[in-house]
Amino acid sequence: MLSRGDLTDGEWATLEPLLPTSNNRCGRWRDHRQVINGIIHRLSTGCQWRKLPERFGPWQTIHKRHQLWSADGTWERLFQHVQAVADAAGDIDWNINVDSTSVRAHQHAAGAPKAAPPSAFKRGRPKISSPARAHARATVPAGGGAAGEALGRSRGGLTTKLHLSADGKCRPLSLVITPGQRADCTQFEPVVDKIRVPRLGPGRPRRLPDSVAADKAYSNRNIRTYLRRRGIQHVIPEKSDHRAARRNRGSRGGTAGFDMARYRARNSVERAINKLKQFRAVATRYDKRGYVYLGTVTAAALLIWLRT
């Protein structure tokens, strides 16, 4: 019997073909649907893993599965698949918007091992031979103290900053996390570069939006040059000192067009942030490792796409 928040039959049918399978030689995966429902429960409530209801099975299994899928790229692959399905149906508004939000880190998020950053991990393939081999292949893509785990000090205390892009229908397209004191403009290019919507048929993934809107925090020459070279229209208001400097250059300063009607649609990224923060495990960071928290946010974004 389904409980509130569990995967529906239609949602499960979308995800099931993409999940790892066992070869029955080195142990079997516990029922994926039951485990994912346990992860969804924790996403929604923010409860401790060990306090998950018994109906989801052993909490250790659910916790380890979430860690593994955060490390080997399973959550990211599912996230991109639902985007590909929407794009094939013409359901993505490619007038995207970029912004960031600060997330307060719980005291339990501190204290991750201060190990040196390990080598980059290989993304898991759609079918994994066994849980044991999958754990052996997955290398933690983080480390090196608080900064390596995307934890930093800001006015709000110990925080993580979530940078994202969202389509015109308030759904996240790409996600990047940094320490909380990191400036928004430094992560604009990584956020846009991370947009990658595969094709269901032949063809390269779509990476370039039709236009990008952002607030004054992203107003600088480097960002405008980056977008211009890629042929992406942008709607970013000028800062007053930038505007004055451009006017002082006369005809050499050029002109800065600004579409106010398009800029008003920038609220879609703020609404996407509100949707993400409906999940308590996203609104407050409890995960010690940065890659696990990014997996938590990606799983929440996946649910937004499935249920929109």
XYZ file of C-alpha atoms in Angstrom:
308
model
C 0.000 0.000 0.000
C 1.444 3.378 -1.025
C 1.933 6.068 1.567
C 1.993 9.789 0.979
C 5.218 10.746 -0.811
C 6.065 7.270 -2.110
C 6.736 6.680 -5.798
C 3.607 6.132 -7.855
C 3.440 3.310 -10.392
C 4.025 5.760 -13.237
C 7.079 7.321 -11.552
C 8.497 3.896 -10.779
C 8.014 2.801 -14.406
C 10.134 5.797 -15.497
C 13.001 5.027 -13.112
C 13.080 1.221 -12.981
C 14.825 0.542 -16.347
C 17.717 2.846 -15.404
C 18.516 1.383 -11.984
C 21.429 -1.014 -11.322
C 20.769 -4.737 -11.486
C 22.506 -7.678 -9.827
C 24.073 -10.696 -11.523
C 23.093 -12.856 -8.488
C 26.717 -13.866 -7.854
C 27.871 -11.316 -5.295
C 24.699 -10.499 -3.432
C 21.403 -8.997 -4.461
C 20.162 -5.450 -4.325
C 17.367 -4.910 -1.860
C 14.165 -3.837 -3.624
C 14.999 -0.500 -5.239
C 11.485 0.884 -4.946
C 11.359 0.277 -1.203
C 14.786 1.887 -0.733
C 13.953 4.933 -2.879
C 10.751 5.426 -0.888
C 12.881 5.440 2.262
C 15.177 8.060 0.731
C 12.145 10.170 -0.243
C 10.843 9.956 3.335
C 14.169 11.209 4.661
C 14.260 13.973 2.004
C 10.835 15.203 3.047
C 11.232 14.987 6.834
C 14.967 15.512 7.350
C 14.950 12.769 9.980
C 18.028 10.811 11.017
C 18.706 7.765 8.889
C 18.442 5.460 11.887
C 14.949 6.794 12.641
C 13.431 5.766 9.300
C 10.226 3.721 9.691
C 10.732 -0.043 9.597
C 8.529 -0.434 6.518
C 11.419 0.843 4.363
C 13.785 -1.888 5.516
C 17.163 -1.584 7.280
C 18.208 2.057 7.552
C 21.846 1.103 6.939
C 20.915 -0.234 3.498
C 19.040 2.941 2.566
C 21.866 5.169 3.792
C 24.560 3.238 1.936
C 22.479 3.111 -1.248
C 22.072 6.889 -1.176
C 25.810 7.368 -0.596
C 26.676 5.024 -3.442
C 24.271 6.571 -5.936
C 25.509 10.041 -4.997
C 29.101 8.965 -5.721
C 28.721 6.855 -8.856
C 26.417 9.245 -10.730
C 23.175 7.257 -10.525
C 21.153 10.209 -9.212
C 22.643 12.456 -11.888
C 21.844 9.928 -14.620
C 18.210 9.634 -13.481
C 17.979 13.431 -13.288
C 19.224 13.832 -16.858
C 16.906 11.090 -18.128
C 13.720 12.794 -16.928
C 15.002 16.013 -18.513
C 15.593 14.154 -21.785
C 12.029 12.809 -21.733
C 10.648 16.313 -21.164
C 12.852 17.791 -23.903
C 11.732 15.143 -26.403
C 8.136 16.160 -25.686
C 8.992 19.858 -26.126
C 8.194 20.471 -22.470
C 11.313 22.476 -21.489
C 11.279 26.272 -21.618
C 14.877 27.061 -22.616
C 14.694 30.662 -21.422
C 16.591 29.792 -18.264
C 17.391 31.725 -15.111
C 20.364 31.480 -12.750
C 20.567 32.227 -9.036
C 21.866 30.852 -5.747
C 20.672 30.278 -2.193
C 22.396 29.731 1.130
C 21.667 26.586 3.107
C 22.314 26.453 6.838
C 24.442 23.481 7.806
C 23.408 21.537 10.901
C 26.125 20.911 13.480
C 26.091 17.240 12.456
C 27.248 18.246 8.959
C 30.678 19.154 10.336
C 33.433 16.708 11.167
C 34.003 14.857 7.881
C 37.457 13.200 7.632
C 40.133 15.727 6.623
C 41.585 13.531 3.916
C 43.313 14.762 0.783
C 41.005 15.096 -2.234
C 40.897 11.648 -3.895
C 41.044 10.994 -7.611
C 37.960 11.552 -9.751
C 35.480 8.694 -9.744
C 34.070 6.882 -12.739
C 30.365 7.200 -13.292
C 28.449 4.005 -12.736
C 27.044 2.298 -15.789
C 23.294 1.669 -16.079
C 23.815 -1.948 -14.988
C 26.181 -2.674 -12.090
C 27.351 -6.195 -11.448
C 26.963 -6.217 -7.680
C 26.721 -3.918 -4.683
C 30.191 -4.958 -3.507
C 31.884 -4.148 -6.822
C 29.948 -0.899 -7.107
C 31.220 0.203 -3.701
C 34.765 -0.703 -4.724
C 34.554 1.384 -7.916
C 33.001 4.492 -6.364
C 35.632 6.942 -5.124
C 34.490 9.807 -2.946
C 34.674 13.050 -5.014
C 35.398 15.294 -2.021
C 37.672 15.693 0.969
C 40.266 18.090 2.231
C 38.411 19.566 5.203
C 35.415 21.878 5.358
C 36.193 23.714 2.115
C 36.485 20.417 0.238
C 33.067 19.409 1.590
C 31.435 22.710 0.462
C 31.150 24.086 3.985
C 32.102 27.673 4.724
C 31.611 30.538 7.122
C 29.253 33.367 6.249
C 26.992 35.744 8.159
C 24.637 32.858 8.764
C 27.335 30.725 10.342
C 28.348 27.395 8.831
C 26.638 27.301 5.440
C 26.661 25.760 1.981
C 25.666 27.740 -1.089
C 23.542 26.050 -3.746
C 23.939 27.509 -7.248
C 21.429 26.440 -9.877
C 19.821 27.144 -13.201
C 16.110 26.605 -13.785
C 13.943 26.463 -16.871
C 10.920 28.687 -17.379
C 8.698 26.139 -15.619
C 10.520 26.379 -12.284
C 12.454 23.112 -12.601
C 16.198 22.841 -11.856
C 18.417 22.160 -14.869
C 21.852 22.109 -13.202
C 23.148 22.161 -9.636
C 26.480 23.197 -8.107
C 27.400 23.482 -4.424
C 30.169 25.604 -2.865
C 31.114 26.894 0.591
C 28.630 29.492 1.814
C 30.921 32.513 1.437
C 31.626 31.933 -2.270
C 30.471 34.786 -4.530
C 27.594 34.043 -6.917
C 29.349 35.327 -10.044
C 32.274 32.900 -9.669
C 29.956 29.929 -10.251
C 27.967 31.250 -13.222
C 30.055 29.445 -15.849
C 30.153 26.098 -13.953
C 26.356 26.233 -13.555
C 25.705 26.942 -17.251
C 28.396 24.481 -18.391
C 26.750 21.741 -16.322
C 23.506 21.963 -18.294
C 23.401 18.750 -20.304
C 20.096 17.348 -21.519
C 20.612 14.109 -23.505
C 18.609 13.169 -26.588
C 16.411 10.084 -26.465
C 17.383 9.423 -30.054
C 20.594 10.160 -31.958
C 22.254 13.511 -31.504
C 24.391 15.387 -29.047
C 23.005 16.521 -25.690
C 21.603 20.026 -25.639
C 23.832 22.361 -23.646
C 22.949 25.889 -24.781
C 19.782 27.707 -23.667
C 17.935 30.279 -25.751
C 18.482 33.032 -23.191
C 19.726 33.525 -19.630
C 18.448 35.936 -16.987
C 20.225 36.726 -13.717
C 20.333 39.510 -11.145
C 23.018 42.166 -10.611
C 25.259 39.754 -8.704
C 26.158 38.284 -12.114
C 26.775 41.620 -13.826
C 30.390 41.676 -14.997
C 32.316 41.729 -18.247
C 33.528 38.131 -18.033
C 30.015 36.698 -17.814
C 28.697 38.859 -20.640
C 31.667 37.870 -22.837
C 31.139 34.195 -21.981
C 27.501 34.361 -23.094
C 28.220 36.457 -26.186
C 30.817 33.982 -27.470
C 28.278 31.193 -27.223
C 25.523 33.143 -28.927
C 23.308 33.134 -25.822
C 21.065 36.134 -25.274
C 21.193 37.475 -21.746
C 19.129 39.722 -19.524
C 21.393 40.896 -16.693
C 20.906 44.412 -15.278
C 23.976 46.652 -15.130
C 25.376 47.883 -11.870
C 25.338 51.664 -11.546
C 29.130 52.015 -11.592
C 29.378 49.777 -14.675
C 26.768 51.864 -16.427
C 28.605 55.086 -15.609
C 31.933 53.674 -16.826
C 30.346 52.542 -20.092
C 28.788 55.958 -20.706
C 32.093 57.685 -19.997
C 33.626 55.763 -22.889
C 31.172 57.384 -25.267
C 30.543 55.540 -28.529
C 33.219 52.989 -27.637
C 31.187 51.923 -24.627
C 28.432 50.533 -26.818
C 24.842 50.103 -25.716
C 23.256 47.700 -23.256
C 19.809 46.486 -24.218
C 17.587 45.276 -21.398
C 14.314 43.374 -21.785
C 12.293 44.166 -18.686
C 9.494 41.762 -19.608
C 11.988 38.894 -19.909
C 13.660 39.894 -16.644
C 10.365 39.602 -14.777
C 10.354 35.898 -15.618
C 13.531 35.487 -13.548
C 11.326 34.640 -10.573
C 11.076 31.095 -11.965
C 14.498 30.249 -10.495
C 13.454 31.642 -7.107
C 10.327 29.487 -7.255
C 12.510 26.480 -8.144
C 14.573 27.204 -5.016
C 11.360 27.308 -2.980
C 10.374 23.913 -4.380
C 13.753 22.435 -3.464
C 13.555 23.821 0.055
C 10.202 22.129 0.613
C 12.429 19.092 1.209
C 13.769 19.514 4.734
C 16.943 17.547 4.020
C 17.716 20.188 1.356
C 16.642 23.271 3.345
C 19.027 22.249 6.157
C 22.191 20.348 5.348
C 22.718 17.295 7.544
C 25.152 15.391 5.284
C 28.826 15.546 6.247
C 30.185 14.841 2.776
C 29.692 17.361 0.005
C 29.009 14.765 -2.692
C 26.284 13.174 -0.545
C 24.545 16.519 -0.034
C 24.732 17.204 -3.781
C 23.143 13.778 -4.289
C 20.414 14.759 -1.819
C 19.652 17.945 -3.773
C 19.767 16.047 -7.094
C 17.301 13.448 -5.787
C 14.955 16.255 -4.718
C 15.273 17.901 -8.150
C 14.523 14.528 -9.756
C 11.262 14.313 -7.795
C 10.329 17.845 -8.860
C 10.709 16.827 -12.516
C 8.775 13.595 -12.018
C 5.898 15.340 -10.260
C 5.580 18.537 -12.295
